[in-house]
PDB file of N, CA and C in Angstrom:
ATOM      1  N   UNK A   1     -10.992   0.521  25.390  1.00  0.00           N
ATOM      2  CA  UNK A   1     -11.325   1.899  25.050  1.00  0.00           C
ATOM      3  C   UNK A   1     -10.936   2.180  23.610  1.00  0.00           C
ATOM      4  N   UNK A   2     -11.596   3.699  22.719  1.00  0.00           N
ATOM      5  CA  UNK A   2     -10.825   3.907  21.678  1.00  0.00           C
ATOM      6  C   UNK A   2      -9.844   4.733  21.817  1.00  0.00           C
ATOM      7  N   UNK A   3      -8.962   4.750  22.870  1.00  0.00           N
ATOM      8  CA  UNK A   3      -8.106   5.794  22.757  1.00  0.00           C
ATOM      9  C   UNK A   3      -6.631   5.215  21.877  1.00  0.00           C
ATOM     10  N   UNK A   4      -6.117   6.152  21.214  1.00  0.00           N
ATOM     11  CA  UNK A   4      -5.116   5.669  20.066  1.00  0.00           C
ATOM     12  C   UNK A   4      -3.997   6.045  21.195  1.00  0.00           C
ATOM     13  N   UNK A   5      -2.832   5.353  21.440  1.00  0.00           N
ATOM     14  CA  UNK A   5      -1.695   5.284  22.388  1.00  0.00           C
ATOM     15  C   UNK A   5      -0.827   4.772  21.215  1.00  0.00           C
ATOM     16  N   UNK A   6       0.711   5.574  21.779  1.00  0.00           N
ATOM     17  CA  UNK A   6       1.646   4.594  20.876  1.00  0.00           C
ATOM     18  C   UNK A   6       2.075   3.002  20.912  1.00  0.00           C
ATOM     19  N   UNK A   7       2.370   2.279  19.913  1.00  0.00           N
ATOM     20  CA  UNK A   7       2.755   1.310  19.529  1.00  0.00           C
ATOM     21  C   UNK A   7       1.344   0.691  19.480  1.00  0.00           C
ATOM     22  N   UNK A   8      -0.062   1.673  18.702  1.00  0.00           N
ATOM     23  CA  UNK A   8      -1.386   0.781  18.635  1.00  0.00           C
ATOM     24  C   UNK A   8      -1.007   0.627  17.182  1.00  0.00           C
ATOM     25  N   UNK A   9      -1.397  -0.722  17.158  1.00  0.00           N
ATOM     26  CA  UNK A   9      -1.755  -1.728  15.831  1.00  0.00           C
ATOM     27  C   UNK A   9      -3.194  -1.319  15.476  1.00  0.00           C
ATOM     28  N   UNK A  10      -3.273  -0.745  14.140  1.00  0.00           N
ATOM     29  CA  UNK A  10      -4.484   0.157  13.603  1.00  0.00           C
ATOM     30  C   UNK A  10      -4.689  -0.609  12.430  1.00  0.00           C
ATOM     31  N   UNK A  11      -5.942  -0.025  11.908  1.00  0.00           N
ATOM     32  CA  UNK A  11      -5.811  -0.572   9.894  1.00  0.00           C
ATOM     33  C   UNK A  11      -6.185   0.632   9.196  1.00  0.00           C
ATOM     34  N   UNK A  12      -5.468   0.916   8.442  1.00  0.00           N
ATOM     35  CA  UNK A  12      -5.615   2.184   7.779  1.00  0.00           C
ATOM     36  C   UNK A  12      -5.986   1.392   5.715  1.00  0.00           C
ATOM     37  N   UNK A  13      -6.685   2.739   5.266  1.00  0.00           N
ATOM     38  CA  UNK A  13      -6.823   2.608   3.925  1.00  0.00           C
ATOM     39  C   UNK A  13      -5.290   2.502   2.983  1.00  0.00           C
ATOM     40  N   UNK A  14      -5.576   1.506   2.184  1.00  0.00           N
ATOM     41  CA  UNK A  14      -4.426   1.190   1.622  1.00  0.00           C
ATOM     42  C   UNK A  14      -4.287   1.800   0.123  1.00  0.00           C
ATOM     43  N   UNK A  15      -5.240   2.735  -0.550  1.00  0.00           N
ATOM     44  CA  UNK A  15      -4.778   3.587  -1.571  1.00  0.00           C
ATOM     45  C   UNK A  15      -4.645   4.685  -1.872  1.00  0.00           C
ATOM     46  N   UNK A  16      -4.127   5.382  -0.679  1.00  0.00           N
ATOM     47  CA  UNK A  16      -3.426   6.673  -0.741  1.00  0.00           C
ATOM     48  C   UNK A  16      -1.621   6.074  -1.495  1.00  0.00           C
ATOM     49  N   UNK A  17      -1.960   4.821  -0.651  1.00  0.00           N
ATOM     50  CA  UNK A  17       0.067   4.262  -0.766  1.00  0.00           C
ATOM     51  C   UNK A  17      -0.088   3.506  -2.435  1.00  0.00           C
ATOM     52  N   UNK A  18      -1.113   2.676  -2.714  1.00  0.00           N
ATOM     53  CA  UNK A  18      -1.118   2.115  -4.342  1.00  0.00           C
ATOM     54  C   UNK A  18      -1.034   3.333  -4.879  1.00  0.00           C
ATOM     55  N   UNK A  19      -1.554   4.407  -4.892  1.00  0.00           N
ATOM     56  CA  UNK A  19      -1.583   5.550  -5.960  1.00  0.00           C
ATOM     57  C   UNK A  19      -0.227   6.051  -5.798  1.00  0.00           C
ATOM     58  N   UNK A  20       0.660   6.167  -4.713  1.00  0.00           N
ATOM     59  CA  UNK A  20       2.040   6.877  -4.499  1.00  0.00           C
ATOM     60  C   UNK A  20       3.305   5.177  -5.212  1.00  0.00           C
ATOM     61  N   UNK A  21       2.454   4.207  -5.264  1.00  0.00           N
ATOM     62  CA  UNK A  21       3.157   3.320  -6.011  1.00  0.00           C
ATOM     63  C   UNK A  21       3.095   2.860  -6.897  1.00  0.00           C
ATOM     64  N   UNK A  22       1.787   3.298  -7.777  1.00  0.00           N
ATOM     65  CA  UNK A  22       1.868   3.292  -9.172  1.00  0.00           C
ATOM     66  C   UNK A  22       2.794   4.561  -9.839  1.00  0.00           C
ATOM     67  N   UNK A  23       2.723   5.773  -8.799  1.00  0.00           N
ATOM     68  CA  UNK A  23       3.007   6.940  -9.872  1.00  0.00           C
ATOM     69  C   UNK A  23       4.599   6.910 -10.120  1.00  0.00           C
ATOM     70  N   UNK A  24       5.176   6.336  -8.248  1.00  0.00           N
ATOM     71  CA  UNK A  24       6.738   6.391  -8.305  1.00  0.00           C
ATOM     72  C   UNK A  24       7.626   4.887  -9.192  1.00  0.00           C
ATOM     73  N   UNK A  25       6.989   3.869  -9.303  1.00  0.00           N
ATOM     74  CA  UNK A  25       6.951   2.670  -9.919  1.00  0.00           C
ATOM     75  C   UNK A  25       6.631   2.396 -11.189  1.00  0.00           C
ATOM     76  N   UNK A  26       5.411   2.501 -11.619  1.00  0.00           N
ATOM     77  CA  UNK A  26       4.431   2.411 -13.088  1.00  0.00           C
ATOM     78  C   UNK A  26       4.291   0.959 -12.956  1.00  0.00           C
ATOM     79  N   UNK A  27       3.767   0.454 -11.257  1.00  0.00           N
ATOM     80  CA  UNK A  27       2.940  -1.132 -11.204  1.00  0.00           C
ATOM     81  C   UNK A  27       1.466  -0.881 -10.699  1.00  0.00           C
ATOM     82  N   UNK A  28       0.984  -1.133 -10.808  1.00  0.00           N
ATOM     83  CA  UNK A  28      -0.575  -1.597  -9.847  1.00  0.00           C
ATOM     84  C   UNK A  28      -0.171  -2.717  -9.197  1.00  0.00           C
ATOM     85  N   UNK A  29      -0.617  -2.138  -7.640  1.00  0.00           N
ATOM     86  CA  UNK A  29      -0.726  -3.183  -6.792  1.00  0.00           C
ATOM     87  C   UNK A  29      -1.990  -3.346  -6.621  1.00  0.00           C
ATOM     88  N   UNK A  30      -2.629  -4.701  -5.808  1.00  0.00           N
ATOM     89  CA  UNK A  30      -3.992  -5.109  -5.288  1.00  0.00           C
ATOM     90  C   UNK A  30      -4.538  -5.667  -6.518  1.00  0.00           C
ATOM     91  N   UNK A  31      -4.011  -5.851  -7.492  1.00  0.00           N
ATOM     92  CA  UNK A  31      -4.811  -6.039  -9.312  1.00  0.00           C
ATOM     93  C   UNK A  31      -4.934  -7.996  -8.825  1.00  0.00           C
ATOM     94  N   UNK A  32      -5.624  -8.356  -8.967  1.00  0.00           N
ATOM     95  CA  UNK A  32      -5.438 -10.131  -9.039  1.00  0.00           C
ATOM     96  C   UNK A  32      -5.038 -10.637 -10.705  1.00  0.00           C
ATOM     97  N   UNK A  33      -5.824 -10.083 -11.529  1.00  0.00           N
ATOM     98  CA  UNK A  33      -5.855 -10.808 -13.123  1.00  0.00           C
ATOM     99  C   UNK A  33      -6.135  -9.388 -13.676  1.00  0.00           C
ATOM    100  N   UNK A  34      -5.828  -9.834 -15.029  1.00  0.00           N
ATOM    101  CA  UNK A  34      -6.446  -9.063 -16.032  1.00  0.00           C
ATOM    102  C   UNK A  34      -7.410  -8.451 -16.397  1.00  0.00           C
ATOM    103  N   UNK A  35      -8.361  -9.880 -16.040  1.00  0.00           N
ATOM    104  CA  UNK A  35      -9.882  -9.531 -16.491  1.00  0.00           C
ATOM    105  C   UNK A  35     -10.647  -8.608 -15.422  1.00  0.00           C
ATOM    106  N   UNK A  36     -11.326  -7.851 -16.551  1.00  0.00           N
ATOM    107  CA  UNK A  36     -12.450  -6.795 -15.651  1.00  0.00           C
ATOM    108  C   UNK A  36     -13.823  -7.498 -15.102  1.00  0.00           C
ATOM    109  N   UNK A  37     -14.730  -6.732 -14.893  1.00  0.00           N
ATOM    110  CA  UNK A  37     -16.117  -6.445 -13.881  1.00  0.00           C
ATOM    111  C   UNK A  37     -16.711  -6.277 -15.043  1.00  0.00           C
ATOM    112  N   UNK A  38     -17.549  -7.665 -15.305  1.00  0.00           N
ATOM    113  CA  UNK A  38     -18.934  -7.197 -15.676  1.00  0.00           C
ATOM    114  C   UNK A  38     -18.793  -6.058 -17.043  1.00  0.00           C
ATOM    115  N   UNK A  39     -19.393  -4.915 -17.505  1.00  0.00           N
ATOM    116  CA  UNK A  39     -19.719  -3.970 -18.414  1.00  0.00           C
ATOM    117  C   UNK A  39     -18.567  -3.673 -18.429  1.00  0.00           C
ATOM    118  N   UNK A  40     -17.535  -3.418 -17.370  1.00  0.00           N
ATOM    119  CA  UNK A  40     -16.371  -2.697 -17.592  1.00  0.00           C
ATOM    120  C   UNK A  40     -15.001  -3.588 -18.269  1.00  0.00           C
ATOM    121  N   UNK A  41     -15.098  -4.872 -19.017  1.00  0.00           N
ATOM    122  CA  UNK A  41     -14.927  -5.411 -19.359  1.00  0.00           C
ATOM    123  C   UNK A  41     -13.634  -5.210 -20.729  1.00  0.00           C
ATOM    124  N   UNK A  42     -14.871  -4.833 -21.384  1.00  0.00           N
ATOM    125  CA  UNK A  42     -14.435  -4.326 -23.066  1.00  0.00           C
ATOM    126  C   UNK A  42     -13.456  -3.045 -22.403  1.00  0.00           C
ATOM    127  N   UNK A  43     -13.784  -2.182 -21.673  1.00  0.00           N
ATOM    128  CA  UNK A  43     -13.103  -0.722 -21.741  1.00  0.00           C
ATOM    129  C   UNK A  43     -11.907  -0.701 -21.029  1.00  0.00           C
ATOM    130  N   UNK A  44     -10.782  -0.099 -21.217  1.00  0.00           N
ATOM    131  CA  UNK A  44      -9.614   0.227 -20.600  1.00  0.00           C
ATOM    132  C   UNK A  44      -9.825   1.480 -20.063  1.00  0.00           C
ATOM    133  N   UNK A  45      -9.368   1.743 -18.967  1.00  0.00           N
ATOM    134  CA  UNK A  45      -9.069   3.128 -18.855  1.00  0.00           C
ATOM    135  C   UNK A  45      -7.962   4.106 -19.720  1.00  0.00           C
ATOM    136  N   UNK A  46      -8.014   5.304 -19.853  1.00  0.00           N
ATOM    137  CA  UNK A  46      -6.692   5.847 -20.986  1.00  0.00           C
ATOM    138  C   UNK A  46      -5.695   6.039 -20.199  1.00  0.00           C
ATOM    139  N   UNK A  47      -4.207   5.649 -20.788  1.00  0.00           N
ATOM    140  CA  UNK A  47      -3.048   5.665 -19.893  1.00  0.00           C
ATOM    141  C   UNK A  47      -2.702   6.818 -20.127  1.00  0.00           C
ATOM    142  N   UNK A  48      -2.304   7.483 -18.965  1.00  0.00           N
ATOM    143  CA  UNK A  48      -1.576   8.540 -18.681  1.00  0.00           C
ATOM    144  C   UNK A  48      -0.649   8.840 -19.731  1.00  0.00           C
ATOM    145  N   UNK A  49      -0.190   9.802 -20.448  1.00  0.00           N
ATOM    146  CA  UNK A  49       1.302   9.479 -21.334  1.00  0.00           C
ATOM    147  C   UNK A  49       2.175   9.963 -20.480  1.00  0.00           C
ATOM    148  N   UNK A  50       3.162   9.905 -20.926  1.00  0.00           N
ATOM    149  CA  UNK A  50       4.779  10.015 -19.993  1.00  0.00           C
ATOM    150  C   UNK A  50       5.506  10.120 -20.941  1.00  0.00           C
ATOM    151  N   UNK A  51       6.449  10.887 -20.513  1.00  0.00           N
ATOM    152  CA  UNK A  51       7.760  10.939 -21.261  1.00  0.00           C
ATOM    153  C   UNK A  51       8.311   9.761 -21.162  1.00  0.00           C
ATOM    154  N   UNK A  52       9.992   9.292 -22.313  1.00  0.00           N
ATOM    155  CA  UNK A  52      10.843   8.845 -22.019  1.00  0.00           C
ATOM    156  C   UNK A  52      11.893   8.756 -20.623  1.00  0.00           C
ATOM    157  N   UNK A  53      12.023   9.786 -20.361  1.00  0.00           N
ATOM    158  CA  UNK A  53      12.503   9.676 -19.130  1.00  0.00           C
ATOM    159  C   UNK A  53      11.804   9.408 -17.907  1.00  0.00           C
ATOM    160  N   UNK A  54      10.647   9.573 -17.855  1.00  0.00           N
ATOM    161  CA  UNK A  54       9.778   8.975 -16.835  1.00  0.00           C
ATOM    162  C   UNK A  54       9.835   7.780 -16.691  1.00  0.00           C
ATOM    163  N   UNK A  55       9.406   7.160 -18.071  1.00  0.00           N
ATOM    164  CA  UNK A  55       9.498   5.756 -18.027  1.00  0.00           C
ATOM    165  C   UNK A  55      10.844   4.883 -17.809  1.00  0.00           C
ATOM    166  N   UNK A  56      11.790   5.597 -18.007  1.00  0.00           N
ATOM    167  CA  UNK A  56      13.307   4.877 -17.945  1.00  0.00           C
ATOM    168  C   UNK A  56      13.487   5.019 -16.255  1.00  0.00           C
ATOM    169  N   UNK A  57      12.998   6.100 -15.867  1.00  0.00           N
ATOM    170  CA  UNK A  57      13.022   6.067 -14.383  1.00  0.00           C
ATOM    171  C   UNK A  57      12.291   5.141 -13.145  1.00  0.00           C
ATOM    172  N   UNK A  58      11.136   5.052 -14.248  1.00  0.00           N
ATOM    173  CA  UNK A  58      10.274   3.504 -13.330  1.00  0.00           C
ATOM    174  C   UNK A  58      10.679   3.170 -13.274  1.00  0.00           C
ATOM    175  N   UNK A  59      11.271   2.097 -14.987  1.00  0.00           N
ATOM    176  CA  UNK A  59      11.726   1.178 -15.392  1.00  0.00           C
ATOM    177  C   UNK A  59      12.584   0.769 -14.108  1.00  0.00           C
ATOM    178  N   UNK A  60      13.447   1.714 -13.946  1.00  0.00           N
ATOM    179  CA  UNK A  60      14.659   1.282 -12.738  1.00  0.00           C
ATOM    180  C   UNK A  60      14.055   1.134 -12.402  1.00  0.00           C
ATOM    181  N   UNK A  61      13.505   2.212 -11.366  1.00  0.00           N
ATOM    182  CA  UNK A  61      13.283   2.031  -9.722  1.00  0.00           C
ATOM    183  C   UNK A  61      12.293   0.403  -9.858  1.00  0.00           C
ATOM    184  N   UNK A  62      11.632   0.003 -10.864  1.00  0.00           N
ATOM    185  CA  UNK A  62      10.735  -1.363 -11.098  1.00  0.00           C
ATOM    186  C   UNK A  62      11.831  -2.507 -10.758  1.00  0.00           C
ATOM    187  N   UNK A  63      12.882  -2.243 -11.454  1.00  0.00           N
ATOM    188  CA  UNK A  63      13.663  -3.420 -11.752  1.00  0.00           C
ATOM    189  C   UNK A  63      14.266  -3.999 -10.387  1.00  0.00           C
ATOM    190  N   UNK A  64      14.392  -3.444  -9.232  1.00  0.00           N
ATOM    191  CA  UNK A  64      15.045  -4.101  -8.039  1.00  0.00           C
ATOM    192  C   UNK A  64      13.814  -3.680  -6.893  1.00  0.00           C
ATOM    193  N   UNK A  65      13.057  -4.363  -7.588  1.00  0.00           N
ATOM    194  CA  UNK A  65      11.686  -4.195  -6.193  1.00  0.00           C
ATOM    195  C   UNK A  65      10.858  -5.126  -6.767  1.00  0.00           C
ATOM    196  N   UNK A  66      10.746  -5.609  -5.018  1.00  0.00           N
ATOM    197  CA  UNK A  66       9.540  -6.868  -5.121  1.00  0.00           C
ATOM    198  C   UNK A  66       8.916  -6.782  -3.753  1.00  0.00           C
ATOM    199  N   UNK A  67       7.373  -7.047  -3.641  1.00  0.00           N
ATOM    200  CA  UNK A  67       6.684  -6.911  -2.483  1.00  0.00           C
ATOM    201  C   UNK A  67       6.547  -8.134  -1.945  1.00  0.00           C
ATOM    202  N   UNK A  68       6.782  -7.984  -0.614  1.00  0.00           N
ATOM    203  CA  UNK A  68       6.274  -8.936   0.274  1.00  0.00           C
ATOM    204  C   UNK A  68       4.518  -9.680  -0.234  1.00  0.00           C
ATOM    205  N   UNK A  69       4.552 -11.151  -0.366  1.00  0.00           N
ATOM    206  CA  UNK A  69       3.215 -11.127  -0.652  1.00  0.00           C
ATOM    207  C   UNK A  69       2.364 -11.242  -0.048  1.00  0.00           C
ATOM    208  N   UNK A  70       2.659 -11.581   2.001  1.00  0.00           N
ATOM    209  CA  UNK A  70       1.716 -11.219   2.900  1.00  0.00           C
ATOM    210  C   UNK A  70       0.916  -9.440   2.547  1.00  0.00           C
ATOM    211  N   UNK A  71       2.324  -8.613   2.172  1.00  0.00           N
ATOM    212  CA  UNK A  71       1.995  -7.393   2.087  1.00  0.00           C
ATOM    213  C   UNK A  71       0.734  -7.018   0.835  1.00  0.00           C
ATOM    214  N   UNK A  72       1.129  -7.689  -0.409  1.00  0.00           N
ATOM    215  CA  UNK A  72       0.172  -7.965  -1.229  1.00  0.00           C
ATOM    216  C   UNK A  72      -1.457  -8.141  -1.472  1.00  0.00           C
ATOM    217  N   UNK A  73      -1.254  -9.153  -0.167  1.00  0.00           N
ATOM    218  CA  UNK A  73      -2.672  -9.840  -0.090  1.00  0.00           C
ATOM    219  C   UNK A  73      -3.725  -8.733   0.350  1.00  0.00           C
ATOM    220  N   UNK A  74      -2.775  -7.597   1.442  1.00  0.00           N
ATOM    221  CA  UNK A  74      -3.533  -6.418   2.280  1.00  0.00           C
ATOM    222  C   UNK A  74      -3.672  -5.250   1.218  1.00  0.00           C
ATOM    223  N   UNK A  75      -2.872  -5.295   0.167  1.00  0.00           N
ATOM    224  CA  UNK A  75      -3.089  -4.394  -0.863  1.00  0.00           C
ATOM    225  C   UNK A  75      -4.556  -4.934  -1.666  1.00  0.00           C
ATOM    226  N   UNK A  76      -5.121  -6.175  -2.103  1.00  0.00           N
ATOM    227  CA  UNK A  76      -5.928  -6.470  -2.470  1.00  0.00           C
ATOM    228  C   UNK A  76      -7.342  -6.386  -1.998  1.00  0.00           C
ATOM    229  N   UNK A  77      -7.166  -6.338  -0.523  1.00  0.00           N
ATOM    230  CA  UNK A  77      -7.792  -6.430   0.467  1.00  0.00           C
ATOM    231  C   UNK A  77      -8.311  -4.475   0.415  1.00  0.00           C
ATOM    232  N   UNK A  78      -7.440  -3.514   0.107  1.00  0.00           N
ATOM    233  CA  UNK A  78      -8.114  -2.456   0.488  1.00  0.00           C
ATOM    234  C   UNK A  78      -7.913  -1.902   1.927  1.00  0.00           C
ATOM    235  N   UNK A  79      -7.105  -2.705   3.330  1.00  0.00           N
ATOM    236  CA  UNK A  79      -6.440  -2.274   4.237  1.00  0.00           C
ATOM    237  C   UNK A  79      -5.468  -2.521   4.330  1.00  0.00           C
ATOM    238  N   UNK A  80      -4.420  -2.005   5.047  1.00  0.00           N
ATOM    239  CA  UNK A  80      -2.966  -2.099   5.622  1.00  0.00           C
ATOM    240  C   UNK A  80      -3.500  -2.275   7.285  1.00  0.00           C
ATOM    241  N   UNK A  81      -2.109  -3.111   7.973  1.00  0.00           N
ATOM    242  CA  UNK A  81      -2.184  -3.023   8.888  1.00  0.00           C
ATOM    243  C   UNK A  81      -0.877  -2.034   9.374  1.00  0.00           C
ATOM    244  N   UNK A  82      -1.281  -0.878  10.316  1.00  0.00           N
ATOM    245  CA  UNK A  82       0.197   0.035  10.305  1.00  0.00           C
ATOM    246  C   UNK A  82       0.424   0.248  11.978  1.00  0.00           C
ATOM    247  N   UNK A  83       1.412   0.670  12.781  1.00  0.00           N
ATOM    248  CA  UNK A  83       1.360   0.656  13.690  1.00  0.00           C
ATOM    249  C   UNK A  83       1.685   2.370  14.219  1.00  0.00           C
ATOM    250  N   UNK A  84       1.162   2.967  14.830  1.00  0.00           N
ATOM    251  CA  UNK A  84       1.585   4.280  15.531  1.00  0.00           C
ATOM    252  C   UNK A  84       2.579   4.101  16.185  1.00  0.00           C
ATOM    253  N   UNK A  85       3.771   5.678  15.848  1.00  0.00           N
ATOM    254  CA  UNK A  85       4.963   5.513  16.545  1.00  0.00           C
ATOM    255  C   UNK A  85       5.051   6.627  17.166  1.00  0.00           C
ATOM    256  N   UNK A  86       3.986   7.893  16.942  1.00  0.00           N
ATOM    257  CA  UNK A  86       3.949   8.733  17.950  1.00  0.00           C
ATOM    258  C   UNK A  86       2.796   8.597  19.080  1.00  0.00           C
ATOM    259  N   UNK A  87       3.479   9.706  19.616  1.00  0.00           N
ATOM    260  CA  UNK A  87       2.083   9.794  21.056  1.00  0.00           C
ATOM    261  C   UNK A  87       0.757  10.534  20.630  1.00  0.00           C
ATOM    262  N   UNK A  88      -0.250  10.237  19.885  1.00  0.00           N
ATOM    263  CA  UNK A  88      -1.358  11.346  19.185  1.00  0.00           C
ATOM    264  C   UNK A  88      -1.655  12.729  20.287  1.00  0.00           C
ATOM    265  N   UNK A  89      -1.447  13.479  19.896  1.00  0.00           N
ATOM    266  CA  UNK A  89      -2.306  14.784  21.054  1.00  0.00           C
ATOM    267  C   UNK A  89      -3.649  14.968  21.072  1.00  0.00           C
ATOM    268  N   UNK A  90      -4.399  15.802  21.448  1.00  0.00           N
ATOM    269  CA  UNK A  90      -5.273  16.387  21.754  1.00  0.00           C
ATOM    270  C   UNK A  90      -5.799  16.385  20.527  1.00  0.00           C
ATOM    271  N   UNK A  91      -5.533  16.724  19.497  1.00  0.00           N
ATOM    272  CA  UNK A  91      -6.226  16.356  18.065  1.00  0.00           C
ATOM    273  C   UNK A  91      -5.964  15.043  17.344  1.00  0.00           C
ATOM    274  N   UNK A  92      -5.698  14.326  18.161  1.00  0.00           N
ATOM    275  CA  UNK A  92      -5.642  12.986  17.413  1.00  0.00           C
ATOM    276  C   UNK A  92      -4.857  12.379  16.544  1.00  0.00           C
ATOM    277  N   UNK A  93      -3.678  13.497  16.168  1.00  0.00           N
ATOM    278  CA  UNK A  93      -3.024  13.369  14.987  1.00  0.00           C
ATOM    279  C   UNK A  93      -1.922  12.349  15.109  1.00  0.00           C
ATOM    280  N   UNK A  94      -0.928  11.202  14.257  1.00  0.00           N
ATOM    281  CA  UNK A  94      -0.172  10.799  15.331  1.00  0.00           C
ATOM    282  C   UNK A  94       0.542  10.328  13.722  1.00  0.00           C
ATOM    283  N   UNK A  95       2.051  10.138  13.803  1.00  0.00           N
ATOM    284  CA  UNK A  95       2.747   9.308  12.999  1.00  0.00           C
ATOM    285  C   UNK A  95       2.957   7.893  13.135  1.00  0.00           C
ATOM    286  N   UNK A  96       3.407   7.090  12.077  1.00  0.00           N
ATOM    287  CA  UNK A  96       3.179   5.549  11.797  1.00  0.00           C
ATOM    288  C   UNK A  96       4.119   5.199  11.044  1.00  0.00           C
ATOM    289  N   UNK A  97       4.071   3.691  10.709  1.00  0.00           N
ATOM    290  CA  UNK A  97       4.290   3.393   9.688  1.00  0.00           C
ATOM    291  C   UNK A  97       3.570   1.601   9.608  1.00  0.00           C
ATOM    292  N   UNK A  98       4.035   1.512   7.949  1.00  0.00           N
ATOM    293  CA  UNK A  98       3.135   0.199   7.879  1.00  0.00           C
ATOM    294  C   UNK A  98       3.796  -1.263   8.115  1.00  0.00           C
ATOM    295  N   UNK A  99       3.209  -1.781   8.806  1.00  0.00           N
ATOM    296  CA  UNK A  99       3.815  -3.200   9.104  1.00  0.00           C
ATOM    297  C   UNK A  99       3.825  -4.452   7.817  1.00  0.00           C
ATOM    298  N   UNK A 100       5.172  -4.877   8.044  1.00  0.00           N
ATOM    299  CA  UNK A 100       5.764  -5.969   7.130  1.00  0.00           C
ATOM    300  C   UNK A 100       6.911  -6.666   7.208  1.00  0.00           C
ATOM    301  N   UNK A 101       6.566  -7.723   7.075  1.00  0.00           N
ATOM    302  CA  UNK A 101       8.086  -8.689   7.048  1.00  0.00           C
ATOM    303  C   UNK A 101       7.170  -9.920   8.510  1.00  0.00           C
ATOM    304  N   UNK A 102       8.662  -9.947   9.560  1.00  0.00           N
ATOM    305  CA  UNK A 102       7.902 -10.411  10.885  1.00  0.00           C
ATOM    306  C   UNK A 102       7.274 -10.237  12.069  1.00  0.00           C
ATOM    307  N   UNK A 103       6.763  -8.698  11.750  1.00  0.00           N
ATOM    308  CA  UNK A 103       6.293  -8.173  12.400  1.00  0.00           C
ATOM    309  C   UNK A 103       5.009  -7.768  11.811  1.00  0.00           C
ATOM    310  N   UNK A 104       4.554  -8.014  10.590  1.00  0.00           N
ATOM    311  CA  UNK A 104       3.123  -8.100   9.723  1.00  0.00           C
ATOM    312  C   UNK A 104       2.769  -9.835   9.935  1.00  0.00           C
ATOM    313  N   UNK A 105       3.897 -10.734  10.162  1.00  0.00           N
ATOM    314  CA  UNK A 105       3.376 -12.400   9.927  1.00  0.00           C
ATOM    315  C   UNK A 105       2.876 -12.618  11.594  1.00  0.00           C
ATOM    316  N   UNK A 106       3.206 -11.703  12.646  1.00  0.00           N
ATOM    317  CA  UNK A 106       3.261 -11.684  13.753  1.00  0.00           C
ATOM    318  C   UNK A 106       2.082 -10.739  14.588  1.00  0.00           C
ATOM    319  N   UNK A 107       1.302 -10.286  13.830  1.00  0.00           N
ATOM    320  CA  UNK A 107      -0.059  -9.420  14.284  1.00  0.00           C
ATOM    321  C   UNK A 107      -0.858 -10.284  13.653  1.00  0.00           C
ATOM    322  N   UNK A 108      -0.790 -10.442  12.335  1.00  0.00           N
ATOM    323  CA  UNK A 108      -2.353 -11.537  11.291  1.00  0.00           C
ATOM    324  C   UNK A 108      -2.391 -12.446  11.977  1.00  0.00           C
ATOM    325  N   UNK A 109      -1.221 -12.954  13.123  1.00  0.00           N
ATOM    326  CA  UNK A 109      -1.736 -14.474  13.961  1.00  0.00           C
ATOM    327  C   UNK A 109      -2.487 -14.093  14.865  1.00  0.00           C
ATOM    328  N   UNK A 110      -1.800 -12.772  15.333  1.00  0.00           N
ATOM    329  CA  UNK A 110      -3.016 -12.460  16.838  1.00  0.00           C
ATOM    330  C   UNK A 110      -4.241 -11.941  16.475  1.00  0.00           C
ATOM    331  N   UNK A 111      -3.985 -11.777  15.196  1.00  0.00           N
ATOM    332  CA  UNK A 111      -5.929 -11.089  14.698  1.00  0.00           C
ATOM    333  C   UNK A 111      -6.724 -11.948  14.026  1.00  0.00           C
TER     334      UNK A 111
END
């Protein structure tokens, strides 16, 4: 059936969370290389400016973080795999979170 129950293993869109981890970080995730697409090649997009203190604040929070690269690969990919931890109601609505570590190496086998 499609009914969503707790502890369902779902796939949700994965750049609501790259955009909340470029802004709190200052990395792009899902990027493979450098090089662009075709026409879009030559052009950069314009960087945001930021203060000094913004950037000293990435800087940290950058400096003692590293992603899982199973987790990586699903950032490139454009899905997450996340699991529901509430009971959804009548409107469907339900809380989660996203799977990683051995419990992300432990669903990609069964899928």
């Amino acid at each position: 059936t499609k009914t969503l129950t707790k502890n369902t293993v779902v796939q949700i869109d994965a750049h609501p969370f790259m955009q909340w981890y470029t802004k709190h970080y200052g990395i792009e995730l899902g990027k493979k290389g450098k090089k662009g697409h075709g026409a879009e090649e030559g052009k950069e997009a314009p960087e945001e400016k930021k203060s000094f203190k913004v950037l000293g604040k990435q800087q940290a929070r950058a400096a003692g973080q590293k992603i899982d690269p199973t987790l990586d690969d699903q950032f490139q990919t454009g899905r997450l795999l996340a699991c529901i931890a509430s009971r959804p109601g009548q409107s469907g609505r339900c809380d989660g979170y996203v799977l990683e570590g051995e419990e992300l190496a432990f669903y990609k086998r069964k899928l």
